[in-house]
XYZ file of C-alpha atoms in Angstrom:
305
model
C 4.108 99.222 5.284
C 2.948 95.681 4.747
C 1.456 94.810 1.373
C -2.212 95.817 1.245
C -3.415 92.212 1.500
C -1.623 91.825 4.842
C -2.474 95.212 6.356
C -4.579 94.794 9.517
C -4.260 91.008 9.294
C -4.274 89.344 12.715
C -1.504 86.845 13.467
C -0.279 84.977 16.540
C 3.357 84.622 17.641
C 4.038 81.747 20.039
C 6.305 81.673 22.101
C 6.775 85.435 21.956
C 9.072 85.631 25.002
C 12.169 84.259 23.235
C 14.571 86.444 21.255
C 13.126 85.302 17.922
C 9.511 85.580 19.078
C 9.793 89.061 20.608
C 11.651 90.412 17.551
C 9.020 88.873 15.258
C 6.308 90.645 17.255
C 8.098 93.998 16.811
C 8.608 93.504 13.050
C 5.032 92.354 12.457
C 3.679 95.405 14.295
C 5.950 97.599 12.135
C 4.432 95.987 9.027
C 0.887 96.811 10.123
C -0.226 93.461 11.527
C -2.445 93.047 14.577
C -0.479 90.659 16.807
C -1.476 88.151 19.461
C 1.753 87.568 21.411
C 1.540 84.284 23.322
C 4.003 83.637 26.144
C 4.437 80.598 28.393
C 5.342 82.572 31.479
C 3.706 85.647 32.959
C 2.400 88.134 30.387
C 4.776 90.745 31.843
C 7.696 88.557 30.652
C 7.323 89.967 27.138
C 10.002 92.612 26.630
C 9.637 94.693 23.486
C 12.063 97.370 22.372
C 11.009 100.448 20.525
C 7.342 99.584 19.938
C 5.590 102.908 19.422
C 2.514 103.626 21.535
C 0.183 103.632 18.522
C 1.474 100.188 17.574
C 0.908 98.878 21.093
C -2.814 99.245 20.413
C -2.435 96.473 17.817
C -0.772 94.152 20.338
C -2.553 91.750 22.673
C -0.520 89.540 25.022
C -1.765 86.089 26.046
C -0.543 83.495 28.517
C -0.435 80.324 26.400
C 0.996 77.094 27.741
C 1.724 74.637 24.881
C 0.538 71.860 27.221
C -2.751 73.627 27.936
C -4.845 73.208 24.824
C -7.480 75.798 25.780
C -4.878 78.519 26.321
C -3.506 77.889 22.800
C -6.934 78.158 21.172
C -7.637 81.373 23.120
C -4.446 82.959 21.737
C -5.247 81.808 18.174
C -8.827 83.123 18.190
C -9.500 85.284 15.122
C -5.959 84.919 13.756
C -5.212 84.045 10.120
C -1.645 82.952 10.780
C 0.641 81.504 13.429
C 4.410 81.831 13.864
C 5.366 79.015 16.232
C 8.784 78.658 17.890
C 9.230 76.254 20.782
C 10.832 77.645 23.942
C 11.895 75.101 26.589
C 9.697 75.283 29.724
C 11.214 77.235 32.617
C 11.147 74.119 34.809
C 12.935 72.045 32.114
C 15.402 74.356 30.339
C 18.071 71.803 29.323
C 17.995 69.689 26.166
C 18.190 66.051 27.227
C 16.512 62.804 26.203
C 13.278 63.876 27.926
C 13.070 67.134 25.962
C 12.113 65.148 22.850
C 8.779 64.153 24.371
C 8.185 67.686 25.692
C 8.834 69.396 22.332
C 6.881 66.804 20.348
C 3.831 67.108 22.611
C 3.949 70.919 22.351
C 4.180 70.776 18.533
C 1.264 68.338 18.333
C -0.945 70.480 20.583
C -0.201 73.688 18.699
C -0.786 72.239 15.212
C -3.946 70.476 16.379
C -5.225 73.778 17.802
C -4.560 75.416 14.411
C -6.567 72.660 12.701
C -9.520 73.498 14.966
C -9.241 77.257 14.452
C -11.228 78.055 11.310
C -9.588 81.414 10.710
C -6.014 80.008 10.470
C -4.775 80.070 6.855
C -1.060 79.485 7.341
C 1.424 78.259 9.936
C 5.144 79.081 9.984
C 6.841 76.424 12.110
C 10.330 77.212 13.426
C 12.576 74.175 13.277
C 16.351 73.905 12.961
C 19.101 72.987 10.530
C 19.915 70.243 13.068
C 16.761 68.492 11.793
C 18.463 68.239 8.370
C 22.173 67.629 8.775
C 22.849 64.673 11.102
C 23.391 61.240 9.596
C 26.062 58.597 9.328
C 28.362 59.956 6.621
C 29.428 56.435 5.726
C 25.910 55.742 4.504
C 25.994 58.258 1.667
C 28.341 59.999 -0.698
C 30.047 62.986 0.905
C 29.918 64.693 -2.474
C 26.173 65.264 -2.261
C 24.808 68.515 -0.860
C 22.139 68.534 1.810
C 18.961 70.553 1.378
C 15.353 70.675 2.543
C 14.653 67.160 1.254
C 17.008 65.664 3.848
C 16.191 64.735 7.422
C 18.499 63.969 10.319
C 18.622 60.261 11.154
C 16.838 59.846 14.492
C 18.730 56.657 15.368
C 22.050 58.409 14.707
C 20.964 61.352 16.886
C 19.915 59.025 19.709
C 23.131 56.996 19.495
C 25.338 60.100 19.838
C 23.024 61.903 22.304
C 22.345 64.771 19.893
C 19.255 65.771 21.869
C 18.678 69.147 20.187
C 18.766 67.540 16.732
C 16.572 64.639 17.869
C 13.970 66.945 19.449
C 13.835 69.251 16.433
C 13.632 66.366 13.960
C 10.885 64.413 15.731
C 8.868 67.538 16.614
C 9.013 68.822 13.032
C 8.096 65.404 11.588
C 5.158 65.241 14.027
C 4.001 68.715 12.954
C 4.259 67.838 9.248
C 2.352 64.556 9.655
C -0.482 66.323 11.487
C -0.504 69.313 9.120
C -0.838 66.991 6.115
C -3.490 64.891 7.827
C -5.527 67.965 8.831
C -4.903 69.861 5.562
C -3.065 72.780 7.181
C -1.015 75.156 5.030
C 2.334 74.967 6.839
C 5.910 75.960 6.030
C 8.960 75.415 8.221
C 12.078 77.520 8.757
C 15.104 75.367 9.546
C 17.498 77.920 10.984
C 21.230 77.689 11.612
C 22.799 78.608 14.952
C 21.246 81.941 15.998
C 24.033 84.452 16.615
C 22.108 87.088 18.604
C 22.533 87.301 21.470
C 25.952 85.621 21.238
C 25.385 81.909 21.912
C 27.242 80.314 24.798
C 29.395 77.216 24.462
C 26.633 75.299 26.281
C 24.033 75.963 23.545
C 22.543 72.543 22.652
C 22.869 73.273 18.904
C 26.660 73.107 19.354
C 26.807 69.435 20.331
C 28.951 67.941 17.562
C 30.231 71.351 16.375
C 33.621 69.961 15.284
C 31.917 67.292 13.169
C 29.574 69.867 11.608
C 32.588 72.008 10.722
C 34.511 69.119 9.176
C 31.465 68.023 7.161
C 30.738 71.541 5.846
C 27.363 71.740 7.598
C 28.114 74.305 10.339
C 25.899 77.304 9.534
C 24.800 80.381 11.486
C 22.048 82.942 11.075
C 21.636 86.567 12.157
C 18.475 87.451 14.047
C 17.237 90.015 11.520
C 17.689 87.632 8.594
C 15.863 84.867 10.474
C 12.950 87.195 11.304
C 12.729 88.456 7.706
C 12.732 84.851 6.447
C 9.750 83.981 8.667
C 7.734 86.975 7.455
C 8.781 86.413 3.840
C 7.554 82.796 3.688
C 4.341 83.781 5.468
C 3.542 86.570 3.015
C 4.632 84.668 -0.111
C 1.541 82.764 -1.247
C 3.675 80.347 -3.267
C 5.906 79.287 -0.341
C 5.780 75.587 0.516
C 7.550 72.922 2.564
C 10.801 73.474 4.424
C 13.346 76.298 4.120
C 16.932 76.023 5.322
C 17.750 79.438 6.736
C 21.296 80.711 7.283
C 23.432 83.572 6.053
C 26.878 82.343 7.018
C 28.717 79.036 6.747
C 31.799 78.241 8.854
C 34.125 76.908 6.147
C 37.643 78.027 7.090
C 39.936 78.218 10.100
C 39.553 81.990 10.489
C 35.748 81.675 10.761
C 36.083 78.787 13.210
C 38.511 80.750 15.437
C 36.258 83.833 15.355
C 33.273 81.735 16.469
C 35.338 79.981 19.148
C 36.329 83.379 20.570
C 32.668 84.426 20.736
C 31.735 81.197 22.494
C 34.697 81.073 24.884
C 36.073 84.633 25.096
C 38.514 83.864 27.923
C 40.129 80.737 26.465
C 43.287 81.215 24.392
C 43.164 79.616 20.941
C 46.100 77.328 20.073
C 48.028 78.412 16.969
C 46.829 76.504 13.895
C 49.009 74.182 11.860
C 49.786 75.282 8.304
C 47.250 72.727 6.988
C 44.513 73.962 9.347
C 45.138 77.622 8.558
C 44.853 77.045 4.818
C 42.122 74.428 4.751
C 38.855 75.397 3.069
C 35.897 73.182 3.884
C 33.375 72.491 1.123
C 29.980 73.896 2.200
C 27.436 71.073 1.975
C 24.197 72.741 3.095
C 22.205 74.575 0.449
C 19.919 77.556 1.147
C 19.051 78.241 -2.514
C 15.348 77.626 -1.960
C 15.012 80.387 0.646
C 17.282 82.778 -1.243
C 14.929 82.630 -4.245
C 11.900 83.823 -2.257
C 13.937 86.342 -0.237
C 15.050 88.301 -3.335
C 11.687 90.043 -3.900
C 11.096 90.472 -0.158
C 14.448 92.194 0.367
C 13.824 94.457 -2.659
C 10.545 95.541 -1.081
C 12.331 96.267 2.224
C 14.818 98.506 0.408
C 11.937 100.462 -1.118
C 10.397 100.966 2.333
C 13.611 102.405 3.834
């Protein structure tokens, strides 16, 4: 059961057709929320597993195009919260230099629609750890950890064609600027590489994977942990700002080989040198801020089970 203050609360999940969005819808229904599930494609595109019939009564599915302002406001009507995760349009699925403009425009439209929806109290904006970790390492001490206060350098991202990082960084900065200007209560979840379903080697997050590994900033997140983090920061009235979200860091050769086998199952891995096999990378991304708020939330989940 959700805490009493959240029971029967109406929230919107957009885009609900992605793996994160559809799982969020299922978990929110389990916790007693009334859910507006907004999908870009056809409303039949929403695939939910194991949603009981009585819970389906609390679910309403909307077609909401992030480039069609009216469709966004229709989906938000009467909702007190929004969980927003960008899904690339079906006619433009690849992350390239043009995706930046697409994702930024979508973020602007969605946050502006929230500002004009009187019932919205809180927005959880899904961003990425790639909006935190990319910069020229020569410009700062490698000894310093990276956390929510850090932003990826947009010029660095553009120079090295890190389109996923550039899109996430500029879209999140756009959302924050508008949220502050329009006095919207917003928090962001900056997730690591999502491991479910298994990512393919072509996932745009993985551009620069070797450099992330060497710098101690290659982090991954399980779907359930990512979903719980979104709900946790929404329900926690004291949550604020950005939250780096991951539950595993790739910091040794064994981890790196395991991930490589998931990404390229049919490619043989070369045997490591002695130095590679025994090298431990210093983790440089900190998720302490999220871990603090997750402690109470996870305790409550244990009590429910």
